[in-house]
Amino acid sequence: MGFMVPKDSSVECIDDKFFSHTKSINNFFSTHYYFRNTLMIISSLLIDIYIIASFANFVLFSKGVKFLASLFVFYIMLIFIRRIFYNAIPDNFQFNFPGFPSIFVPYYKTSSFYYSPTIGILVLCCLEWDRSKNMRKIMLWTGIGLVIFESLFMVTLRKHFVADIFTSIYLPHFIYIISERYADHLIYDVVLKRNKDSPKTQTQNS
């Protein structure tokens, strides 16, 4: 598989080719910071509303625990990786506080880029809406649109590298598939069955 490795692979720190392709857009946002901040506020507000709606849909209509299990595993892995892996903050980082707070979009500058919790939780919400019977198509495609826009926006403003975005998309998808297969089984078949076999239950049945 050596043909897949670039011949000139000696770079300092990280060389994201997408940064060079979006340099002009990054410069535009640097000059027109009011426009940048407005886009950040609007996109973050839409993300907050979407995630809150996803949690409400889960609480009101979901019959399983795979969504919560996926979130738990996703954030545990995120905390672990961000404790052991750091990289330099790229030049022209512009994802600063735009003047309005967000619940699920962090604005602080950090050297822990890998991977994006915002994109990851959006992907998990999309998967949960895909299994839902309530407004499935409109909420699913709204989430996909937010994932695409926020991914491009974050890379353009140097909040994340392209590798972070790819991991933030496929990793929560993989976690959700595993949780869908095993989480409900562990809760309903193992835990609840154990409760049925408890002494209290046996006393009531005797």
PDB file of N, CA and C in Angstrom, residues 80-120:
ATOM      1  N   PHE A  80     -10.750  11.207  26.659  1.00  0.00           N
ATOM      2  CA  PHE A  80      -9.502  10.442  26.702  1.00  0.00           C
ATOM      3  C   PHE A  80      -8.510  10.931  25.647  1.00  0.00           C
ATOM      4  N   ILE A  81      -8.981  11.104  24.404  1.00  0.00           N
ATOM      5  CA  ILE A  81      -8.085  11.518  23.321  1.00  0.00           C
ATOM      6  C   ILE A  81      -7.558  12.926  23.560  1.00  0.00           C
ATOM      7  N   ARG A  82      -8.426  13.818  24.043  1.00  0.00           N
ATOM      8  CA  ARG A  82      -7.997  15.204  24.253  1.00  0.00           C
ATOM      9  C   ARG A  82      -7.074  15.368  25.451  1.00  0.00           C
ATOM     10  N   ARG A  83      -6.975  14.336  26.267  1.00  0.00           N
ATOM     11  CA  ARG A  83      -6.036  14.370  27.371  1.00  0.00           C
ATOM     12  C   ARG A  83      -4.629  13.935  26.947  1.00  0.00           C
ATOM     13  N   ILE A  84      -4.530  13.236  25.821  1.00  0.00           N
ATOM     14  CA  ILE A  84      -3.229  12.690  25.424  1.00  0.00           C
ATOM     15  C   ILE A  84      -2.739  13.226  24.085  1.00  0.00           C
ATOM     16  N   PHE A  85      -3.585  13.945  23.331  1.00  0.00           N
ATOM     17  CA  PHE A  85      -3.181  14.388  22.000  1.00  0.00           C
ATOM     18  C   PHE A  85      -3.428  15.883  21.850  1.00  0.00           C
ATOM     19  N   TYR A  86      -2.360  16.608  21.495  1.00  0.00           N
ATOM     20  CA  TYR A  86      -2.455  18.049  21.272  1.00  0.00           C
ATOM     21  C   TYR A  86      -1.728  18.402  19.980  1.00  0.00           C
ATOM     22  N   ASN A  87      -2.139  19.493  19.373  1.00  0.00           N
ATOM     23  CA  ASN A  87      -1.425  20.001  18.210  1.00  0.00           C
ATOM     24  C   ASN A  87      -1.456  21.529  18.236  1.00  0.00           C
ATOM     25  N   ALA A  88      -0.556  22.116  17.475  1.00  0.00           N
ATOM     26  CA  ALA A  88      -0.447  23.574  17.474  1.00  0.00           C
ATOM     27  C   ALA A  88      -1.701  24.213  16.878  1.00  0.00           C
ATOM     28  N   ILE A  89      -2.073  25.362  17.432  1.00  0.00           N
ATOM     29  CA  ILE A  89      -3.201  26.112  16.884  1.00  0.00           C
ATOM     30  C   ILE A  89      -2.795  26.683  15.536  1.00  0.00           C
ATOM     31  N   PRO A  90      -3.561  26.432  14.480  1.00  0.00           N
ATOM     32  CA  PRO A  90      -3.166  26.905  13.144  1.00  0.00           C
ATOM     33  C   PRO A  90      -3.213  28.423  13.036  1.00  0.00           C
ATOM     34  N   ASP A  91      -2.464  28.935  12.064  1.00  0.00           N
ATOM     35  CA  ASP A  91      -2.493  30.368  11.806  1.00  0.00           C
ATOM     36  C   ASP A  91      -3.872  30.787  11.313  1.00  0.00           C
ATOM     37  N   ASN A  92      -4.208  32.027  11.574  1.00  0.00           N
ATOM     38  CA  ASN A  92      -5.491  32.602  11.143  1.00  0.00           C
ATOM     39  C   ASN A  92      -6.689  31.914  11.780  1.00  0.00           C
ATOM     40  N   PHE A  93      -6.512  31.429  12.998  1.00  0.00           N
ATOM     41  CA  PHE A  93      -7.637  30.880  13.759  1.00  0.00           C
ATOM     42  C   PHE A  93      -8.628  32.010  14.032  1.00  0.00           C
ATOM     43  N   GLN A  94      -9.902  31.804  13.659  1.00  0.00           N
ATOM     44  CA  GLN A  94     -10.890  32.871  13.785  1.00  0.00           C
ATOM     45  C   GLN A  94     -12.167  32.442  14.500  1.00  0.00           C
ATOM     46  N   PHE A  95     -12.187  31.251  15.041  1.00  0.00           N
ATOM     47  CA  PHE A  95     -13.411  30.767  15.686  1.00  0.00           C
ATOM     48  C   PHE A  95     -13.449  31.252  17.127  1.00  0.00           C
ATOM     49  N   ASN A  96     -13.523  32.566  17.280  1.00  0.00           N
ATOM     50  CA  ASN A  96     -13.559  33.183  18.594  1.00  0.00           C
ATOM     51  C   ASN A  96     -14.997  33.511  18.991  1.00  0.00           C
ATOM     52  N   PHE A  97     -15.169  33.963  20.227  1.00  0.00           N
ATOM     53  CA  PHE A  97     -16.502  34.292  20.732  1.00  0.00           C
ATOM     54  C   PHE A  97     -17.124  35.403  19.885  1.00  0.00           C
ATOM     55  N   PRO A  98     -18.296  35.149  19.264  1.00  0.00           N
ATOM     56  CA  PRO A  98     -18.883  36.133  18.345  1.00  0.00           C
ATOM     57  C   PRO A  98     -19.752  37.191  19.017  1.00  0.00           C
ATOM     58  N   GLY A  99     -19.930  37.084  20.322  1.00  0.00           N
ATOM     59  CA  GLY A  99     -20.757  38.057  21.021  1.00  0.00           C
ATOM     60  C   GLY A  99     -22.056  37.504  21.548  1.00  0.00           C
ATOM     61  N   PHE A 100     -22.330  36.223  21.262  1.00  0.00           N
ATOM     62  CA  PHE A 100     -23.558  35.581  21.743  1.00  0.00           C
ATOM     63  C   PHE A 100     -23.229  34.146  22.124  1.00  0.00           C
ATOM     64  N   PRO A 101     -23.616  33.694  23.322  1.00  0.00           N
ATOM     65  CA  PRO A 101     -23.217  32.364  23.788  1.00  0.00           C
ATOM     66  C   PRO A 101     -23.960  31.240  23.068  1.00  0.00           C
ATOM     67  N   SER A 102     -23.368  30.066  23.134  1.00  0.00           N
ATOM     68  CA  SER A 102     -23.986  28.871  22.563  1.00  0.00           C
ATOM     69  C   SER A 102     -23.894  27.738  23.578  1.00  0.00           C
ATOM     70  N   ILE A 103     -24.882  26.848  23.539  1.00  0.00           N
ATOM     71  CA  ILE A 103     -24.903  25.729  24.477  1.00  0.00           C
ATOM     72  C   ILE A 103     -23.977  24.603  24.026  1.00  0.00           C
ATOM     73  N   PHE A 104     -24.001  24.297  22.737  1.00  0.00           N
ATOM     74  CA  PHE A 104     -23.306  23.110  22.238  1.00  0.00           C
ATOM     75  C   PHE A 104     -22.139  23.426  21.310  1.00  0.00           C
ATOM     76  N   VAL A 105     -21.849  24.693  21.049  1.00  0.00           N
ATOM     77  CA  VAL A 105     -20.739  25.065  20.174  1.00  0.00           C
ATOM     78  C   VAL A 105     -19.696  25.807  21.005  1.00  0.00           C
ATOM     79  N   PRO A 106     -18.556  25.178  21.310  1.00  0.00           N
ATOM     80  CA  PRO A 106     -17.524  25.855  22.107  1.00  0.00           C
ATOM     81  C   PRO A 106     -16.727  26.846  21.256  1.00  0.00           C
ATOM     82  N   TYR A 107     -16.472  28.015  21.815  1.00  0.00           N
ATOM     83  CA  TYR A 107     -15.746  29.054  21.087  1.00  0.00           C
ATOM     84  C   TYR A 107     -14.312  29.236  21.566  1.00  0.00           C
ATOM     85  N   TYR A 108     -13.960  28.658  22.674  1.00  0.00           N
ATOM     86  CA  TYR A 108     -12.644  28.923  23.247  1.00  0.00           C
ATOM     87  C   TYR A 108     -11.528  28.352  22.365  1.00  0.00           C
ATOM     88  N   LYS A 109     -10.374  28.985  22.437  1.00  0.00           N
ATOM     89  CA  LYS A 109      -9.202  28.541  21.680  1.00  0.00           C
ATOM     90  C   LYS A 109      -8.468  27.475  22.475  1.00  0.00           C
ATOM     91  N   THR A 110      -8.200  26.349  21.838  1.00  0.00           N
ATOM     92  CA  THR A 110      -7.552  25.232  22.513  1.00  0.00           C
ATOM     93  C   THR A 110      -6.659  24.482  21.546  1.00  0.00           C
ATOM     94  N   SER A 111      -5.672  23.768  22.081  1.00  0.00           N
ATOM     95  CA  SER A 111      -4.792  22.940  21.252  1.00  0.00           C
ATOM     96  C   SER A 111      -5.307  21.507  21.122  1.00  0.00           C
ATOM     97  N   SER A 112      -6.470  21.238  21.683  1.00  0.00           N
ATOM     98  CA  SER A 112      -7.087  19.908  21.562  1.00  0.00           C
ATOM     99  C   SER A 112      -8.145  19.967  20.458  1.00  0.00           C
ATOM    100  N   PHE A 113      -7.736  19.666  19.252  1.00  0.00           N
ATOM    101  CA  PHE A 113      -8.641  19.764  18.113  1.00  0.00           C
ATOM    102  C   PHE A 113      -9.368  18.457  17.827  1.00  0.00           C
ATOM    103  N   TYR A 114      -8.732  17.350  18.102  1.00  0.00           N
ATOM    104  CA  TYR A 114      -9.197  16.051  17.621  1.00  0.00           C
ATOM    105  C   TYR A 114     -10.108  15.402  18.666  1.00  0.00           C
ATOM    106  N   TYR A 115     -11.363  15.195  18.402  1.00  0.00           N
ATOM    107  CA  TYR A 115     -12.121  15.532  17.202  1.00  0.00           C
ATOM    108  C   TYR A 115     -13.222  16.509  17.578  1.00  0.00           C
ATOM    109  N   SER A 116     -14.184  16.810  16.693  1.00  0.00           N
ATOM    110  CA  SER A 116     -15.174  17.851  16.957  1.00  0.00           C
ATOM    111  C   SER A 116     -16.395  17.294  17.689  1.00  0.00           C
ATOM    112  N   PRO A 117     -16.641  17.738  18.933  1.00  0.00           N
ATOM    113  CA  PRO A 117     -17.840  17.277  19.631  1.00  0.00           C
ATOM    114  C   PRO A 117     -19.122  17.815  18.998  1.00  0.00           C
ATOM    115  N   THR A 118     -19.048  19.004  18.418  1.00  0.00           N
ATOM    116  CA  THR A 118     -20.241  19.599  17.795  1.00  0.00           C
ATOM    117  C   THR A 118     -20.711  18.775  16.608  1.00  0.00           C
ATOM    118  N   ILE A 119     -19.794  18.430  15.717  1.00  0.00           N
ATOM    119  CA  ILE A 119     -20.146  17.617  14.548  1.00  0.00           C
ATOM    120  C   ILE A 119     -20.579  16.226  14.993  1.00  0.00           C
ATOM    121  N   GLY A 120     -19.891  15.684  15.983  1.00  0.00           N
ATOM    122  CA  GLY A 120     -20.224  14.341  16.454  1.00  0.00           C
ATOM    123  C   GLY A 120     -21.629  14.235  17.008  1.00  0.00           C
TER     124      GLY A 120
END
